[in-house]
Short mmCIF file of C-alpha atoms (C1' of nucleotides) and ligand atoms in Angstrom, two decimals:
data_model
loop_
_atom_site.label_atom_id
_atom_site.label_comp_id
_atom_site.label_asym_id
_atom_site.label_seq_id
_atom_site.Cartn_x
_atom_site.Cartn_y
_atom_site.Cartn_z
CA UNK Q 1 -57.62 58.92 51.28
CA UNK Q 2 -54.50 56.82 50.98
CA UNK Q 3 -52.28 55.63 53.78
CA UNK Q 4 -49.61 58.18 52.90
CA UNK Q 5 -52.07 61.04 52.84
CA UNK Q 6 -53.27 60.08 56.28
CA UNK Q 7 -49.72 59.89 57.53
CA UNK Q 8 -48.88 63.33 56.22
CA UNK Q 9 -51.97 64.83 57.77
CA UNK Q 10 -51.07 63.23 61.07
CA UNK Q 11 -47.87 65.19 60.91
CA UNK Q 12 -49.86 68.30 60.04
CA UNK Q 13 -48.48 68.48 56.57
CA UNK Q 14 -50.88 69.06 53.72
CA UNK Q 15 -50.64 66.10 51.36
CA UNK Q 16 -49.92 67.72 48.04
CA UNK Q 17 -49.11 65.65 44.99
CA UNK Q 18 -45.41 66.40 45.21
CA UNK Q 19 -45.22 65.66 48.90
CA UNK Q 20 -46.91 62.34 48.46
CA UNK Q 21 -44.47 61.38 45.74
CA UNK Q 22 -41.49 62.38 47.80
CA UNK Q 23 -42.79 60.58 50.83
CA UNK Q 24 -43.30 57.44 48.78
CA UNK Q 25 -39.81 57.78 47.35
CA UNK Q 26 -38.30 58.08 50.81
CA UNK Q 27 -40.34 55.14 52.09
CA UNK Q 28 -39.17 52.87 49.30
CA UNK Q 29 -35.51 53.78 49.63
CA UNK Q 30 -33.70 51.93 52.35
CA UNK Q 31 -30.89 54.41 52.42
CA UNK Q 32 -30.62 58.05 53.33
CA UNK Q 33 -31.17 60.34 50.36
CA UNK Q 34 -29.74 63.70 49.40
CA UNK Q 35 -31.65 66.48 47.74
CA UNK Q 36 -29.82 65.72 44.51
CA UNK Q 37 -31.04 62.13 44.62
CA UNK Q 38 -34.63 63.29 44.74
CA UNK Q 39 -33.81 65.82 42.07
CA UNK Q 40 -32.68 63.15 39.65
CA UNK Q 41 -35.55 60.87 40.58
CA UNK Q 42 -38.05 63.61 39.77
CA UNK Q 43 -36.34 65.38 36.94
CA UNK Q 44 -39.41 67.39 36.10
CA UNK Q 45 -39.83 68.85 39.56
CA UNK Q 46 -38.39 72.11 40.75
CA UNK Q 47 -35.38 71.89 43.01
CA UNK Q 48 -36.75 74.53 45.32
CA UNK Q 49 -39.96 72.62 45.82
CA UNK Q 50 -38.06 69.48 46.67
CA UNK Q 51 -35.78 71.47 48.95
CA UNK Q 52 -38.65 73.07 50.78
CA UNK Q 53 -40.51 69.79 50.99
CA UNK Q 54 -37.55 68.26 52.78
CA UNK Q 55 -37.37 71.24 55.10
CA UNK Q 56 -41.04 70.94 55.89
CA UNK Q 57 -40.72 67.21 56.47
CA UNK Q 58 -37.81 67.86 58.76
CA UNK Q 59 -39.65 70.52 60.75
CA UNK Q 60 -42.64 68.28 61.16
CA UNK Q 61 -40.41 65.38 62.18
CA UNK Q 62 -41.35 63.24 59.23
CA UNK Q 63 -37.70 62.88 58.34
CA UNK Q 64 -34.47 63.48 60.16
CA UNK Q 65 -31.46 65.06 58.63
CA UNK Q 66 -28.25 63.06 58.58
CA UNK Q 67 -24.79 64.49 58.49
CA UNK Q 68 -22.65 61.61 57.35
CA UNK Q 69 -19.49 63.62 56.90
CA UNK Q 70 -19.67 63.84 53.13
CA UNK Q 71 -20.72 67.45 53.37
CA UNK Q 72 -24.04 66.69 51.73
CA UNK Q 73 -27.16 66.60 53.87
CA UNK Q 74 -29.06 63.35 53.71
CA UNK Q 75 -32.56 62.60 54.90
CA UNK Q 76 -34.40 59.51 56.01
CA UNK Q 77 -37.89 58.85 57.28
CA UNK Q 78 -38.21 58.67 60.99
CA UNK Q 79 -39.30 55.33 62.38
CA UNK Q 80 -42.96 54.81 63.20
CA UNK Q 81 -42.31 54.71 66.89
CA UNK Q 82 -39.63 57.40 66.74
CA UNK Q 83 -40.19 60.20 69.16
CA UNK Q 84 -38.05 62.86 67.63
CA UNK Q 85 -40.47 65.39 69.05
CA UNK Q 86 -39.54 64.58 72.60
CA UNK Q 87 -35.96 63.43 72.49
CA UNK Q 88 -33.26 63.17 69.88
CA UNK Q 89 -33.19 60.30 67.51
CA UNK Q 90 -30.18 58.58 68.94
CA UNK Q 91 -29.41 55.77 66.57
CA UNK Q 92 -26.15 55.67 64.71
CA UNK Q 93 -25.54 56.07 61.01
CA UNK Q 94 -23.27 54.10 58.78
CA UNK Q 95 -21.58 55.49 55.71
CA UNK Q 96 -20.05 53.09 53.21
CA UNK Q 97 -16.73 54.24 51.83
CA UNK Q 98 -17.23 51.98 48.86
CA UNK Q 99 -20.74 52.57 47.53
CA UNK Q 100 -21.04 55.92 49.23
CA UNK Q 101 -24.43 55.08 50.68
CA UNK Q 102 -25.57 56.01 54.14
CA UNK Q 103 -27.99 54.00 56.20
CA UNK Q 104 -29.76 54.42 59.50
CA UNK Q 105 -28.91 51.73 61.98
CA UNK Q 106 -32.03 52.34 63.98
CA UNK Q 107 -31.48 49.27 66.13
CA UNK Q 108 -28.11 50.54 67.24
CA UNK Q 109 -28.59 53.24 69.80
CA UNK Q 110 -25.79 55.60 70.68
CA UNK Q 111 -24.26 54.78 74.06
CA UNK Q 112 -24.23 57.34 76.81
CA UNK Q 113 -21.31 59.68 76.20
CA UNK Q 114 -19.53 61.35 79.08
CA UNK Q 115 -18.46 64.96 78.65
CA UNK Q 116 -16.20 66.97 80.96
CA UNK Q 117 -17.60 68.96 83.86
CA UNK Q 118 -19.17 72.19 82.76
CA UNK Q 119 -20.17 70.85 79.38
CA UNK Q 120 -23.83 70.14 78.76
CA UNK Q 121 -24.64 67.55 76.12
CA UNK Q 122 -27.83 68.13 74.20
CA UNK Q 123 -27.37 66.10 71.08
CA UNK Q 124 -25.02 63.47 69.73
CA UNK Q 125 -24.07 62.62 66.19
CA UNK Q 126 -22.36 59.31 65.64
CA UNK Q 127 -21.32 58.17 62.19
CA UNK Q 128 -19.42 55.00 61.51
CA UNK Q 129 -17.63 54.77 58.20
CA UNK Q 130 -16.48 51.62 56.55
CA UNK Q 131 -17.85 48.93 54.26
CA UNK Q 132 -21.52 48.14 54.22
CA UNK Q 133 -22.92 44.64 54.11
CA UNK Q 134 -23.72 44.84 50.41
CA UNK Q 135 -20.15 45.83 49.61
CA UNK Q 136 -18.41 43.54 52.05
CA UNK Q 137 -19.95 40.61 50.22
CA UNK Q 138 -20.95 38.86 53.40
CA UNK Y 1 15.90 77.17 63.87
CA UNK Y 2 12.82 77.66 66.00
CA UNK Y 3 10.79 74.98 67.69
CA UNK Y 4 8.01 75.30 65.13
CA UNK Y 5 10.41 75.01 62.22
CA UNK Y 6 11.79 71.84 63.72
CA UNK Y 7 8.31 70.48 64.24
CA UNK Y 8 7.32 71.13 60.66
CA UNK Y 9 10.44 69.49 59.35
CA UNK Y 10 9.77 66.47 61.50
CA UNK Y 11 6.51 66.15 59.67
CA UNK Y 12 8.36 66.58 56.39
CA UNK Y 13 6.80 69.90 55.66
CA UNK Y 14 9.04 72.72 54.55
CA UNK Y 15 8.77 75.54 57.07
CA UNK Y 16 7.81 78.49 54.93
CA UNK Y 17 6.89 81.81 56.48
CA UNK Y 18 3.18 81.29 55.92
CA UNK Y 19 3.20 77.76 57.27
CA UNK Y 20 4.98 78.84 60.42
CA UNK Y 21 2.43 81.56 60.98
CA UNK Y 22 -0.47 79.22 60.46
CA UNK Y 23 1.04 76.59 62.69
CA UNK Y 24 1.52 79.18 65.42
CA UNK Y 25 -2.04 80.37 64.97
CA UNK Y 26 -3.37 76.83 65.33
CA UNK Y 27 -1.18 76.20 68.35
CA UNK Y 28 -2.42 79.26 70.15
CA UNK Y 29 -6.08 78.60 69.45
CA UNK Y 30 -7.70 76.15 71.80
CA UNK Y 31 -10.57 75.52 69.50
CA UNK Y 32 -10.91 73.99 66.07
CA UNK Y 33 -10.58 76.56 63.30
CA UNK Y 34 -12.16 76.88 59.90
CA UNK Y 35 -10.46 78.14 56.80
CA UNK Y 36 -12.41 81.37 57.09
CA UNK Y 37 -11.07 81.89 60.61
CA UNK Y 38 -7.53 81.76 59.33
CA UNK Y 39 -8.55 83.94 56.43
CA UNK Y 40 -9.72 86.71 58.69
CA UNK Y 41 -6.75 86.31 60.99
CA UNK Y 42 -4.38 86.77 58.05
CA UNK Y 43 -6.29 89.17 55.90
CA UNK Y 44 -3.34 89.82 53.66
CA UNK Y 45 -2.79 86.18 52.81
CA UNK Y 46 -4.25 84.37 49.84
CA UNK Y 47 -7.16 82.07 50.58
CA UNK Y 48 -5.74 79.39 48.30
CA UNK Y 49 -2.43 79.37 50.10
CA UNK Y 50 -4.20 78.97 53.42
CA UNK Y 51 -6.38 76.28 51.95
CA UNK Y 52 -3.45 74.35 50.57
CA UNK Y 53 -1.49 74.78 53.75
CA UNK Y 54 -4.31 73.15 55.68
CA UNK Y 55 -4.46 70.34 53.14
CA UNK Y 56 -0.74 69.81 53.42
CA UNK Y 57 -0.93 69.83 57.19
CA UNK Y 58 -3.73 67.34 57.06
CA UNK Y 59 -1.88 65.03 54.70
CA UNK Y 60 1.21 65.13 56.85
CA UNK Y 61 -0.90 64.52 59.96
CA UNK Y 62 -0.04 67.83 61.54
CA UNK Y 63 -3.74 68.60 61.88
CA UNK Y 64 -6.88 66.55 61.72
CA UNK Y 65 -10.03 67.64 60.01
CA UNK Y 66 -13.15 67.88 62.11
CA UNK Y 67 -16.67 67.56 60.85
CA UNK Y 68 -18.77 69.08 63.57
CA UNK Y 69 -22.03 69.04 61.69
CA UNK Y 70 -22.04 72.72 60.81
CA UNK Y 71 -21.11 71.86 57.26
CA UNK Y 72 -17.86 73.78 57.59
CA UNK Y 73 -14.62 71.86 57.90
CA UNK Y 74 -12.61 72.67 60.97
CA UNK Y 75 -9.05 71.78 61.78
CA UNK Y 76 -7.04 71.29 64.93
CA UNK Y 77 -3.47 70.34 65.67
CA UNK Y 78 -2.95 66.71 66.46
CA UNK Y 79 -1.69 65.97 69.93
CA UNK Y 80 2.02 65.41 70.42
CA UNK Y 81 1.52 61.75 71.13
CA UNK Y 82 -1.20 61.33 68.56
CA UNK Y 83 -0.61 58.49 66.20
CA UNK Y 84 -2.92 59.46 63.41
CA UNK Y 85 -0.52 57.72 61.06
CA UNK Y 86 -1.26 54.32 62.50
CA UNK Y 87 -4.80 54.47 63.71
CA UNK Y 88 -7.61 56.96 63.62
CA UNK Y 89 -7.70 59.76 66.05
CA UNK Y 90 -10.57 58.50 68.10
CA UNK Y 91 -11.36 61.28 70.52
CA UNK Y 92 -14.70 63.00 70.48
CA UNK Y 93 -15.50 66.55 69.52
CA UNK Y 94 -17.82 68.98 71.19
CA UNK Y 95 -19.71 71.68 69.37
CA UNK Y 96 -21.26 74.48 71.40
CA UNK Y 97 -24.71 75.48 70.20
CA UNK Y 98 -24.27 78.82 71.90
CA UNK Y 99 -20.87 80.20 70.94
CA UNK Y 100 -20.61 77.96 67.90
CA UNK Y 101 -17.13 76.83 68.83
CA UNK Y 102 -15.84 73.31 68.41
CA UNK Y 103 -13.22 71.73 70.65
CA UNK Y 104 -11.30 68.49 70.72
CA UNK Y 105 -11.95 66.46 73.80
CA UNK Y 106 -8.76 64.52 73.40
CA UNK Y 107 -9.08 62.88 76.76
CA UNK Y 108 -12.44 61.42 75.83
CA UNK Y 109 -11.92 58.49 73.58
CA UNK Y 110 -14.75 57.10 71.52
CA UNK Y 111 -16.08 53.84 72.93
CA UNK Y 112 -16.09 50.72 70.84
CA UNK Y 113 -19.13 50.82 68.59
CA UNK Y 114 -20.87 47.66 67.51
CA UNK Y 115 -22.12 47.44 63.94
CA UNK Y 116 -24.35 44.74 62.45
CA UNK Y 117 -22.92 41.61 60.89
CA UNK Y 118 -21.56 42.21 57.44
CA UNK Y 119 -20.64 45.79 58.16
CA UNK Y 120 -16.99 46.66 58.57
CA UNK Y 121 -16.18 49.72 60.63
CA UNK Y 122 -13.10 51.65 59.59
CA UNK Y 123 -13.61 55.04 61.11
CA UNK Y 124 -15.90 56.71 63.61
CA UNK Y 125 -16.97 60.31 63.94
CA UNK Y 126 -18.59 61.30 67.19
CA UNK Y 127 -19.74 64.84 67.82
CA UNK Y 128 -21.56 65.96 70.93
CA UNK Y 129 -23.50 69.17 70.67
CA UNK Y 130 -24.60 71.29 73.57
CA UNK Y 131 -23.26 74.02 75.77
CA UNK Y 132 -19.56 74.37 76.39
CA UNK Y 133 -18.05 75.12 79.74
CA UNK Y 134 -17.46 78.78 78.91
CA UNK Y 135 -21.08 79.25 77.96
CA UNK Y 136 -22.63 77.15 80.69
CA UNK Y 137 -21.06 79.51 83.22
CA UNK Y 138 -19.86 76.70 85.43
"C1'" DG E 1 -70.57 79.19 44.44
"C1'" DC E 2 -67.59 83.05 44.97
"C1'" DA E 3 -64.44 86.27 46.90
"C1'" DA E 4 -60.81 86.64 50.27
"C1'" DT E 5 -57.09 84.45 52.28
"C1'" DA E 6 -53.41 81.31 53.04
"C1'" DA E 7 -50.30 77.79 51.42
"C1'" DA E 8 -47.49 75.80 47.93
"C1'" DT E 9 -44.85 76.10 43.84
"C1'" DG E 10 -41.76 77.93 40.06
"C1'" DC E 11 -38.14 80.83 38.63
"C1'" DA E 12 -34.22 83.63 39.11
"C1'" DC E 13 -30.66 84.87 41.59
"C1'" DT E 14 -27.27 84.91 45.50
"C1'" DT E 15 -24.00 83.25 48.92
"C1'" DC E 16 -20.77 80.28 50.83
"C1'" DT E 17 -17.38 76.72 50.83
"C1'" DG E 18 -14.38 74.14 48.63
"C1'" DT E 19 -11.51 73.18 44.61
"C1'" DT E 20 -8.60 73.47 40.34
"C1'" DG E 21 -5.56 75.37 36.48
"C1'" DC E 22 -1.98 78.00 35.39
"C1'" DA E 23 1.53 81.34 35.55
"C1'" DC E 24 4.97 83.20 38.46
"C1'" DT E 25 8.31 83.19 42.29
"C1'" DA E 26 11.30 81.31 45.74
"C1'" DG E 27 14.02 77.79 47.19
"C1'" DT E 28 16.89 73.55 46.53
"C1'" DT E 29 20.20 70.66 44.17
"C1'" DA E 30 23.72 69.30 40.84
"C1'" DT U 1 24.95 79.26 37.74
"C1'" DA U 2 21.53 76.35 35.45
"C1'" DA U 3 17.91 73.06 36.04
"C1'" DC U 4 14.55 71.59 38.75
"C1'" DT U 5 11.05 71.41 42.35
"C1'" DA U 6 8.00 73.31 45.65
"C1'" DG U 7 5.19 77.09 47.06
"C1'" DT U 8 2.33 81.05 46.14
"C1'" DG U 9 -1.02 84.32 43.86
"C1'" DC U 10 -4.73 85.10 40.86
"C1'" DA U 11 -8.76 83.81 38.48
"C1'" DA U 12 -12.25 81.07 37.63
"C1'" DC U 13 -15.45 77.18 38.60
"C1'" DA U 14 -18.56 73.76 40.94
"C1'" DG U 15 -21.89 72.21 44.11
"C1'" DA U 16 -24.95 72.79 47.74
"C1'" DA U 17 -27.80 75.67 50.25
"C1'" DG U 18 -30.76 79.43 50.75
"C1'" DT U 19 -33.87 83.73 49.59
"C1'" DG U 20 -37.24 87.02 47.25
"C1'" DC U 21 -40.97 87.45 44.69
"C1'" DA U 22 -44.55 86.48 41.39
"C1'" DT U 23 -47.85 82.96 40.23
"C1'" DT U 24 -50.65 79.12 40.98
"C1'" DT U 25 -53.37 76.15 43.89
"C1'" DA U 26 -55.99 75.08 47.84
"C1'" DT U 27 -58.87 76.43 51.88
"C1'" DT U 28 -62.16 79.19 54.40
"C1'" DG U 29 -65.94 82.45 55.38
"C1'" DC U 30 -69.81 84.43 53.48
MN1 MN K 1 -31.27 57.85 60.88
MN1 MN K 2 -9.89 66.65 67.50
ZN1 ZN K 3 -21.51 49.97 50.39
ZN1 ZN K 4 -19.87 77.87 73.98
#
DNA sequence: GCAATAAATGCACTTCTGTTGCACTAGTTA
DNA sequence: TAACTAGTGCAACAGAAGTGCATTTATTGC
């Protein structure tokens, strides 16, 4: 049994051929991916299968969904030590206005946000837009 | 000439009947509204007209668009003193997981966010999700 | 191993939101 | 008033997300 298969089983996801491929794809990518990205990477695969794979991965906390403001859902693998199960994954995300790529900045945690009295905060989404390091040429 | 007409002209938007109605609607609402909200409020009006009115308002900085993570664009009037033209409107938004409403927390500015070297931040979107004051019963 | 069962996949179709093209109408300007 | 510009109405389209159902594949109990 490969490393990936073990990982999937740890998350209680049956390691089918397609799931292994998608997991590998996500692991190799350093940026958040949309369903359409996976679709074009695996042209032969059914969109629905890919869609449902992502949903399963999300449910089982293998990936987290990212709303970067483009209107297209992106997904990225959760970190090894990530405890999505217990608390929210509170790192920020960066969306490059130039190359249109979105990355997890897992090292950059979201600061404590104060909300007015009466409001109860349960989750925070923080997206910074601008120019990524690849595009800024630095 | 009414107050609203004057306001619209200040923003260099011609105060047509529809625009005045929509402006009034936005002004009375205390929450961010989606195109569909306006659509149902003005059942007789054309969706495209409403759509383009919002786009015009957004361009002329009468409203700002809000991405609250629901995947549906919402809009809210900019504050009187808001200088969207110069800098970004950096207040945070709150989305209630119970009543599904989104509000501007204009008093709550977004703190300075640090990004890694090489990254250039141009804009920040911060959405807190949870229970709003109406729903929390406090 | 084999039948029964459960999970995963493939295909077709739908819904929802946002968007555009184009003709027509209303309003503005010379 | 004529020429022009801006706004509106209608129709159609695009992209993403989601669902129902039949079929295939995998798992489990015997
Ligand atoms: Mn992330
Ligand atoms: Mn706002
Ligand atoms: Zn970039
Ligand atoms: Zn609420």
